[in-house]
Each structure stands twice: as structure tokens, then as C-alpha cells.
PDB file of C-alpha atoms in Angstrom:
ATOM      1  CA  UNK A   8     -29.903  78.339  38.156  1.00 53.00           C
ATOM      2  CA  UNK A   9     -29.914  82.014  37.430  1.00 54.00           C
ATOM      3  CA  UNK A  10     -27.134  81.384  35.779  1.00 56.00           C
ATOM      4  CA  UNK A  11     -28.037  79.086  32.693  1.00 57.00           C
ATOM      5  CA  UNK A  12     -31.450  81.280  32.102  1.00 61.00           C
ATOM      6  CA  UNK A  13     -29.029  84.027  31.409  1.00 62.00           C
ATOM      7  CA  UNK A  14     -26.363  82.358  29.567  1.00 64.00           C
ATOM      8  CA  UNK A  15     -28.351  82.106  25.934  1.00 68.00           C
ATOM      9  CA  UNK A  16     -28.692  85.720  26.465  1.00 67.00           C
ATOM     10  CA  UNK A  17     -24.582  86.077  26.963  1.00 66.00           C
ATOM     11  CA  UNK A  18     -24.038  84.099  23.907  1.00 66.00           C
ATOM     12  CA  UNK A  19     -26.464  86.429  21.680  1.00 65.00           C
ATOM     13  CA  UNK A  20     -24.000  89.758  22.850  1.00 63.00           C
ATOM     14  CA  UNK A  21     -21.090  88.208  22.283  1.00 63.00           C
ATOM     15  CA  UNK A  22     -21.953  87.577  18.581  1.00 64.00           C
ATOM     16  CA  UNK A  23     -23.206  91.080  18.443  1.00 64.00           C
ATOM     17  CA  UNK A  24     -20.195  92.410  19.664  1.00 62.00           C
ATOM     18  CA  UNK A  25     -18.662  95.005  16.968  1.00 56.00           C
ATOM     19  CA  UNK A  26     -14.739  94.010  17.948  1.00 55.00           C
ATOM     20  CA  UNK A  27     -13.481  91.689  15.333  1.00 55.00           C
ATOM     21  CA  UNK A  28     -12.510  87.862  17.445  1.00 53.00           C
ATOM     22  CA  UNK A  29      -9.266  87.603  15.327  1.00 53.00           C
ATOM     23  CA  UNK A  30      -8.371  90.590  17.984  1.00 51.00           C
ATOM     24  CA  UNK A  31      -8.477  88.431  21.169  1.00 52.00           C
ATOM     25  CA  UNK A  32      -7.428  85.571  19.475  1.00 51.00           C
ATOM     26  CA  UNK A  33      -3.184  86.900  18.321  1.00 50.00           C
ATOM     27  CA  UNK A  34      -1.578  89.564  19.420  1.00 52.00           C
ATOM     28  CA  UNK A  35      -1.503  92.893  18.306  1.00 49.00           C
ATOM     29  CA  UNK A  36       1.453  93.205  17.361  1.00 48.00           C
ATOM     30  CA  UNK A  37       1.463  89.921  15.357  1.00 48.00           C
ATOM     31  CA  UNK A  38      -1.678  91.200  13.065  1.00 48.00           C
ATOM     32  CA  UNK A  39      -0.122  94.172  12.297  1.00 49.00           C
ATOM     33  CA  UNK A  40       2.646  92.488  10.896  1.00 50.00           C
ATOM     34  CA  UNK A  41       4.815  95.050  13.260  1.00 50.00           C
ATOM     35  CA  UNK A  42       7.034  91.809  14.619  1.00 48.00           C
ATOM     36  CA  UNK A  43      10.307  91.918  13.026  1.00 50.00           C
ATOM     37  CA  UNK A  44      12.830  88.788  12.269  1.00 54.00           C
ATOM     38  CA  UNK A  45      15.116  89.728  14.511  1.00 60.00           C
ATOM     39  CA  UNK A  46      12.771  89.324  17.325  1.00 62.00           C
ATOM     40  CA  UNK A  47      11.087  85.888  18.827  1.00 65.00           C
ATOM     41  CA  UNK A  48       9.838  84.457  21.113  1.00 64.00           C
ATOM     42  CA  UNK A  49      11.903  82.063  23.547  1.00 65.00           C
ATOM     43  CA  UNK A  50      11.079  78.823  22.837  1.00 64.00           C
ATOM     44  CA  UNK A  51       9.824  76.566  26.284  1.00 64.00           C
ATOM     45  CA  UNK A  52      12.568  74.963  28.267  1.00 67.00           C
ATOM     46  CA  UNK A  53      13.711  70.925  27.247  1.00 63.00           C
ATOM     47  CA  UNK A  54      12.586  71.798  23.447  1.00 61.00           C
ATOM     48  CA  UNK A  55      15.189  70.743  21.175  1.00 59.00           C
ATOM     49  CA  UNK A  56      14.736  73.587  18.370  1.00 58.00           C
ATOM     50  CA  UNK A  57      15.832  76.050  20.792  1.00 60.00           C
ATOM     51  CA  UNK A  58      19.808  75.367  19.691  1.00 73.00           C
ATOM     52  CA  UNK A  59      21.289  78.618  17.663  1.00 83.00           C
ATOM     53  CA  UNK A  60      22.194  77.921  14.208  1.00 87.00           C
ATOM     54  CA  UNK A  61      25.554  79.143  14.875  1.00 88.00           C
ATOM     55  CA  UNK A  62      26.377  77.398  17.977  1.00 83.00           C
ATOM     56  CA  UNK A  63      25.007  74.136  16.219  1.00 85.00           C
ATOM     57  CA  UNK A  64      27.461  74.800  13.560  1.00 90.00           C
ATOM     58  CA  UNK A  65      30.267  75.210  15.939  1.00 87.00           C
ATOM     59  CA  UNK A  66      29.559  71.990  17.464  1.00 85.00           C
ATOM     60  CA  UNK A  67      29.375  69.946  14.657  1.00 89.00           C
ATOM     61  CA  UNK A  68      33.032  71.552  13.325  1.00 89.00           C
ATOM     62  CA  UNK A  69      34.378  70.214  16.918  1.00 87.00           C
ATOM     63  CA  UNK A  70      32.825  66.717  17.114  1.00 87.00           C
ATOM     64  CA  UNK A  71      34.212  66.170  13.573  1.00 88.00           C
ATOM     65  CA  UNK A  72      38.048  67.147  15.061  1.00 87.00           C
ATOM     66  CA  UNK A  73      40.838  64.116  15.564  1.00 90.00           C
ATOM     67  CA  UNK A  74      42.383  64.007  19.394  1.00 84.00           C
ATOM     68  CA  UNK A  75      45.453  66.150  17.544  1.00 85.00           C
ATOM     69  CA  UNK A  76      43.391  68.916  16.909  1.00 88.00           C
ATOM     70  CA  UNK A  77      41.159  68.851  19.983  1.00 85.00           C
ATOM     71  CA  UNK A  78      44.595  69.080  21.636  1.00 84.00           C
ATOM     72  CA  UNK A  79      45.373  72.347  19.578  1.00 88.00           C
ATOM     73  CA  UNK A  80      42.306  74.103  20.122  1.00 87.00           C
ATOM     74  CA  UNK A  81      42.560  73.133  23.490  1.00 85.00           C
ATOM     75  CA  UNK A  82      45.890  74.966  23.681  1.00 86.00           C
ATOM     76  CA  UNK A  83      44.589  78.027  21.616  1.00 87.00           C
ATOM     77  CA  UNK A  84      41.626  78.928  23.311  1.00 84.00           C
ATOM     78  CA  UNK A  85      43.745  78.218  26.646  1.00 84.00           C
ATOM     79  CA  UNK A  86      46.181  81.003  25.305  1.00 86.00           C
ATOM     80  CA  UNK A  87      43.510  83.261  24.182  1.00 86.00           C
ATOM     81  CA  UNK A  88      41.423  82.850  27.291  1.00 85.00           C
ATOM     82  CA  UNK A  89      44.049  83.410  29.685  1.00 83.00           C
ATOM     83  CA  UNK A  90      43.294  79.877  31.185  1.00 79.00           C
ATOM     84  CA  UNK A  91      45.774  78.067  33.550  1.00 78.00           C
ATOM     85  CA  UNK A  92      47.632  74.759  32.509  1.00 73.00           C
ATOM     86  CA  UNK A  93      45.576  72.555  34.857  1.00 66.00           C
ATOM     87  CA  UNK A  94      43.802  69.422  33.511  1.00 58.00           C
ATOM     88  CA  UNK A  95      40.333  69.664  32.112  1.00 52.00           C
ATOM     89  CA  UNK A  96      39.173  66.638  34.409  1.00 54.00           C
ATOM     90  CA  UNK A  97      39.494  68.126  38.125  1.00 51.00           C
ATOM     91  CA  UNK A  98      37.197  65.707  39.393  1.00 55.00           C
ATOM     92  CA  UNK A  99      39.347  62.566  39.150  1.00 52.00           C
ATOM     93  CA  UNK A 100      41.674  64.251  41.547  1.00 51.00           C
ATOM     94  CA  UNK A 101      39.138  65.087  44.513  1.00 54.00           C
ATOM     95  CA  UNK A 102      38.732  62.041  45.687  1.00 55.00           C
ATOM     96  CA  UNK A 103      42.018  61.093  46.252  1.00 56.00           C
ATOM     97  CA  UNK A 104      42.878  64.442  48.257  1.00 55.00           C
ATOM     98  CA  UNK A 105      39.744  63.423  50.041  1.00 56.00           C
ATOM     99  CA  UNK A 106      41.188  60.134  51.241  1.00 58.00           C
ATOM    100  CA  UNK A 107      44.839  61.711  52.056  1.00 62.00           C
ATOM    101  CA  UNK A 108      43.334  64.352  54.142  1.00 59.00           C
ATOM    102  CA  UNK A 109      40.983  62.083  55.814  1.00 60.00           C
ATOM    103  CA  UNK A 110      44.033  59.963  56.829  1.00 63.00           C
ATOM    104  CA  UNK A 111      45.990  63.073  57.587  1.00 63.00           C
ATOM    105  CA  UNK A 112      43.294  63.911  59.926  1.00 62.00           C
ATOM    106  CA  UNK A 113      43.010  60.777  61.545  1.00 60.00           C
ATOM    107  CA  UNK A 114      47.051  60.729  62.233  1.00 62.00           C
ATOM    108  CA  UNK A 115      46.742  64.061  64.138  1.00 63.00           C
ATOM    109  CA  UNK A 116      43.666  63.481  65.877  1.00 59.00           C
ATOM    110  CA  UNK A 117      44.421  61.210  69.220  1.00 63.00           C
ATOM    111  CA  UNK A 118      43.190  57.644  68.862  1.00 68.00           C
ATOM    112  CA  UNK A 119      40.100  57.168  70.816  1.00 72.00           C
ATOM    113  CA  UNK A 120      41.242  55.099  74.019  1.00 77.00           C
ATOM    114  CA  UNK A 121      38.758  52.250  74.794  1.00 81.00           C
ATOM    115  CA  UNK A 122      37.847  52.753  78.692  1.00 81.00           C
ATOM    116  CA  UNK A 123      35.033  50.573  78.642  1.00 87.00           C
ATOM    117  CA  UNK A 124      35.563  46.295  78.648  1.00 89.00           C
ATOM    118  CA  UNK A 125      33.037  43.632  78.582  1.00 91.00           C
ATOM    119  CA  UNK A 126      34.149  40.164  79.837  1.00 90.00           C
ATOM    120  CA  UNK A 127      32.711  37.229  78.122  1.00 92.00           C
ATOM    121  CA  UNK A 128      32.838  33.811  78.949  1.00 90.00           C
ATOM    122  CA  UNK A 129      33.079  31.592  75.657  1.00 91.00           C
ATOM    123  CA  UNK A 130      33.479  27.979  77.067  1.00 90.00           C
ATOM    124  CA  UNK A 131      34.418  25.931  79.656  1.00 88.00           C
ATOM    125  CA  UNK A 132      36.853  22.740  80.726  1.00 88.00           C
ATOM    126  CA  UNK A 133      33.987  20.393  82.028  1.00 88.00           C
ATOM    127  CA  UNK A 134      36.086  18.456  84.249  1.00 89.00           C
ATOM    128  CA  UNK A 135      36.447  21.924  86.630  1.00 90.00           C
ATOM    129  CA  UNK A 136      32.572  23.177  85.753  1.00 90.00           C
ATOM    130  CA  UNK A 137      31.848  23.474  89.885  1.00 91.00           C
ATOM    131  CA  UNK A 138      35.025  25.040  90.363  1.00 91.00           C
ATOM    132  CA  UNK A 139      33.847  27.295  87.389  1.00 90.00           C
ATOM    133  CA  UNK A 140      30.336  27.972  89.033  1.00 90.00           C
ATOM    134  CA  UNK A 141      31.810  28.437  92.817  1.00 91.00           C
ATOM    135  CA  UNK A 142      33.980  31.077  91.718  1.00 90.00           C
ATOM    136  CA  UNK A 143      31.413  32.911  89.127  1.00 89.00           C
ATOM    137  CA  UNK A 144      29.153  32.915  92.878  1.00 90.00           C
ATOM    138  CA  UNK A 145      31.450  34.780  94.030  1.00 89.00           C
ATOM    139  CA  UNK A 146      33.005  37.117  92.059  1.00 87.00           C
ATOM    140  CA  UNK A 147      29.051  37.763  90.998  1.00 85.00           C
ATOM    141  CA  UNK A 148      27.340  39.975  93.406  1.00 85.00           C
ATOM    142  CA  UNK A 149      23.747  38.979  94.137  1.00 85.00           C
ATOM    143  CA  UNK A 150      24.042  35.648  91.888  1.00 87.00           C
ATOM    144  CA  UNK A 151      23.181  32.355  94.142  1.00 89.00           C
ATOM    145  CA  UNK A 152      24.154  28.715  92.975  1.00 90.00           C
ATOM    146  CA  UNK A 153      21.785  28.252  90.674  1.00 91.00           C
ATOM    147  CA  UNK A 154      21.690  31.240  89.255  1.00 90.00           C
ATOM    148  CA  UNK A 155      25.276  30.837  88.846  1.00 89.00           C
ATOM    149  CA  UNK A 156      24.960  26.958  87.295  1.00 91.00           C
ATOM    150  CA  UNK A 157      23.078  28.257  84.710  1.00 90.00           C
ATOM    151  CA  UNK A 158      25.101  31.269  83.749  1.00 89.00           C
ATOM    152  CA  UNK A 159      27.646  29.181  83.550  1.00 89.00           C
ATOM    153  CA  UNK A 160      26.195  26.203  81.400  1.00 90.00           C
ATOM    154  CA  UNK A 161      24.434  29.347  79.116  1.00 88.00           C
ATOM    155  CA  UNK A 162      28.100  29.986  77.951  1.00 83.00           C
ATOM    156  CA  UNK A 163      29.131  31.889  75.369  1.00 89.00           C
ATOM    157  CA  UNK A 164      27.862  34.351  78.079  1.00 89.00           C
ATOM    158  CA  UNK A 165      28.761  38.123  78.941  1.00 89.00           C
ATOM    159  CA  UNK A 166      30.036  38.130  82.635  1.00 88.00           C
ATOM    160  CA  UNK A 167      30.436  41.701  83.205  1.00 88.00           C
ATOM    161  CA  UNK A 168      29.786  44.833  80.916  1.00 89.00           C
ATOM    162  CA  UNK A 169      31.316  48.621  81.427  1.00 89.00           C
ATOM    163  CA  UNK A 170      34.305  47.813  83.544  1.00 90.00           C
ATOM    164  CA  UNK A 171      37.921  49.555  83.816  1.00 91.00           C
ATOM    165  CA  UNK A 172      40.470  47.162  81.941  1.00 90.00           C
ATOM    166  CA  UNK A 173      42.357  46.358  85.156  1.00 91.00           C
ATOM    167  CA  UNK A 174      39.022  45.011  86.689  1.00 91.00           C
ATOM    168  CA  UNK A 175      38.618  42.779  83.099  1.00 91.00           C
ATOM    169  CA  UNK A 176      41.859  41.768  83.557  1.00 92.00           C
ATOM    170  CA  UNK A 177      41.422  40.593  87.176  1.00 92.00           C
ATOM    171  CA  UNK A 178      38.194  39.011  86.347  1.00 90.00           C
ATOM    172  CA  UNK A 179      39.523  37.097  83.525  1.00 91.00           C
ATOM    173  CA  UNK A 180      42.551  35.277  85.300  1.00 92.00           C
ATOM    174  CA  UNK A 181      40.523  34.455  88.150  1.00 91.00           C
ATOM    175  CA  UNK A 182      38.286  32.539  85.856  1.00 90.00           C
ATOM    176  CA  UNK A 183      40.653  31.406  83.345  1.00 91.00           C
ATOM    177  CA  UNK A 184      42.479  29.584  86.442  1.00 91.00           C
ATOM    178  CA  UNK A 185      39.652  27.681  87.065  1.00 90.00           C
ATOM    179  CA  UNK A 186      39.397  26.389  83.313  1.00 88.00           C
ATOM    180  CA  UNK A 187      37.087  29.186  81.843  1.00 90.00           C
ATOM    181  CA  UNK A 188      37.928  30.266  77.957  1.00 91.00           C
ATOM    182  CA  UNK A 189      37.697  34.051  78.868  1.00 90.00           C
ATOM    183  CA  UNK A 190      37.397  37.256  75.918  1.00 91.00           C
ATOM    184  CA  UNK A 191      38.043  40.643  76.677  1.00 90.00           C
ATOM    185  CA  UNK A 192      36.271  42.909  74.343  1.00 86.00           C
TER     186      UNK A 192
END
């Protein structure tokens, strides 16, 4: 509240004050007419009359070129710049040394060896389903009969996860002989 009672009395100095308001308002320099042409100011970044008048001159010369004479200039300014012979277009090469050294370092790395199998039993010949179910009893620890009828009449079904391949391998004739369609993955 103090404040606003003292803010008509702000206003009143500030006309009164004795320094002309064109001062504050431009720069120095700029009312003294002391800027030359040479110098600006930088114009703010993404503003489009920030191109050179010399540059834009250049570019238009270039766009207006035939594929001849882009070639030429290419050549000149490859001469005068001291610039390899390599292509202009780098880029379309990369991925293609990418993929050939990807697949050169898959050929020297060694092939991951699978050492764990999952047995899964995919169907079944009906005519030998108790057969099926007495041996999955057995070779099942802790699995009763009806534990094991179900299992079996749940098929496709995973028998056994995380084995060695030899065990897989056992497991799978001994139910394949007893008319189970068996997968090793």
C-alpha cells in the first residue's frame, strides 16, 4: 500500500527529470550518428535476411549450372582445394560396410552353443493314451496318475524345461515309443 501512495509522486520526477528520454530509449552511439555501414548488428538466428549478398549471388550462379558444369566445378575446386577423388555421397557406402563387418564379426565370433532343451509334448496316438500316461508317471518325479492323465490330455504340453540334450533325447524316445508326437526345442 505504501507503494501506490508514492507512485503519483514517482511519476511527477520522472517528467521533471532534465535527461532527454530519446537517451534511454537508442543507443548512444546510434544518436550520434557515430555507427558506420560497415558495422551491424547480427541479425537473430532462423531469420531469413541474414544471407550475404555475395554468398546469395554465388548460389544463384550454381543452381542455374547444367550437371556438365557442376561436374567441372566440381573438379576445379577439387584441384584447387587439394581435395581427394572420393565421392561426394559417403553416406550411401556406410551402411553396407556396416552389414559386411557385422557378418565378418559374426563368422569369427563362435556360434553360441544351445545347452539348454525343453521337451514338449505336441500330441498323442489315442489308441496307446495309458501307455502314454504310465510312462509320463514315471519318468515324472512327484506326478501321480491323475496328475499325469491330465498332463497328458492338456497336450501341446512342455514336459521338461532346462535339460542337457542327451537327457531330451532320452526323454523323447522313451515317449515317442509309446505313441507321443515329441519336439525338442
Amino acid at each position: 500500500m505504501l507503494f501506490l501512495r508514492k507512485l503519483p509522486r514517482a511519476i511527477s520526477l520522472y517528467r521533471q527529470c532534465t535527461v532527454p528520454r530519446r537517451f534511454f530509449a537508442t543507443p548512444a552511439a546510434a544518436v550520434d550518428g557515430q555507427v558506420g555501414d560497415k558495422m551491424k548488428m547480427p541479425p537473430p538466428e532462423g531469420s531469413a535476411d541474414a544471407d550475404n549478398p555475395k554468398l546469395v549471388k554465388l548460389v544463384n550462379e550454381i543452381a542455374a549450372l547444367n550437371l556438365l558444369e557442376v561436374s567441372e566445378l566440381s573438379g576445379l575446386l577439387k584441384r584447387k582445394l587439394n581435395l581427394p577423388d572420393a565421392s561426394f555421397m559417403p553416406m550411401a557406402g556406410i551402411p553396407m560396410a556396416g552389414a559386411q563387418a557385422a557378418e565378418e564379426e559374426e563368422e569369427q565370433a563362435p556360434k553360441a552353443v544351445q545347452t539348454a532343451f525343453k521337451v514338449k509334448l505336441m500330441k498323442f496316438d489315442e489308441k496307446q493314451k495309458v501307455a502314454l500316461i504310465k510312462e509320463v508317471k514315471s519318468l515324472l518325479e512327484g506326478m501321480n496318475l491323475v496328475q499325469a492323465k491330465k498332463f497328458v490330455e492338456s497336450a501341446p504340453a512342455i514336459v521338461k524345461e532346462d535339460i542337457p540334450k542327451d537327457e531330451a533325447e532320452k526323454l523323447k524316445e522313451a515317449l515317442t515309443k509309446v505313441g507321443a508326437e515329441i519336439v525338442i526345442e
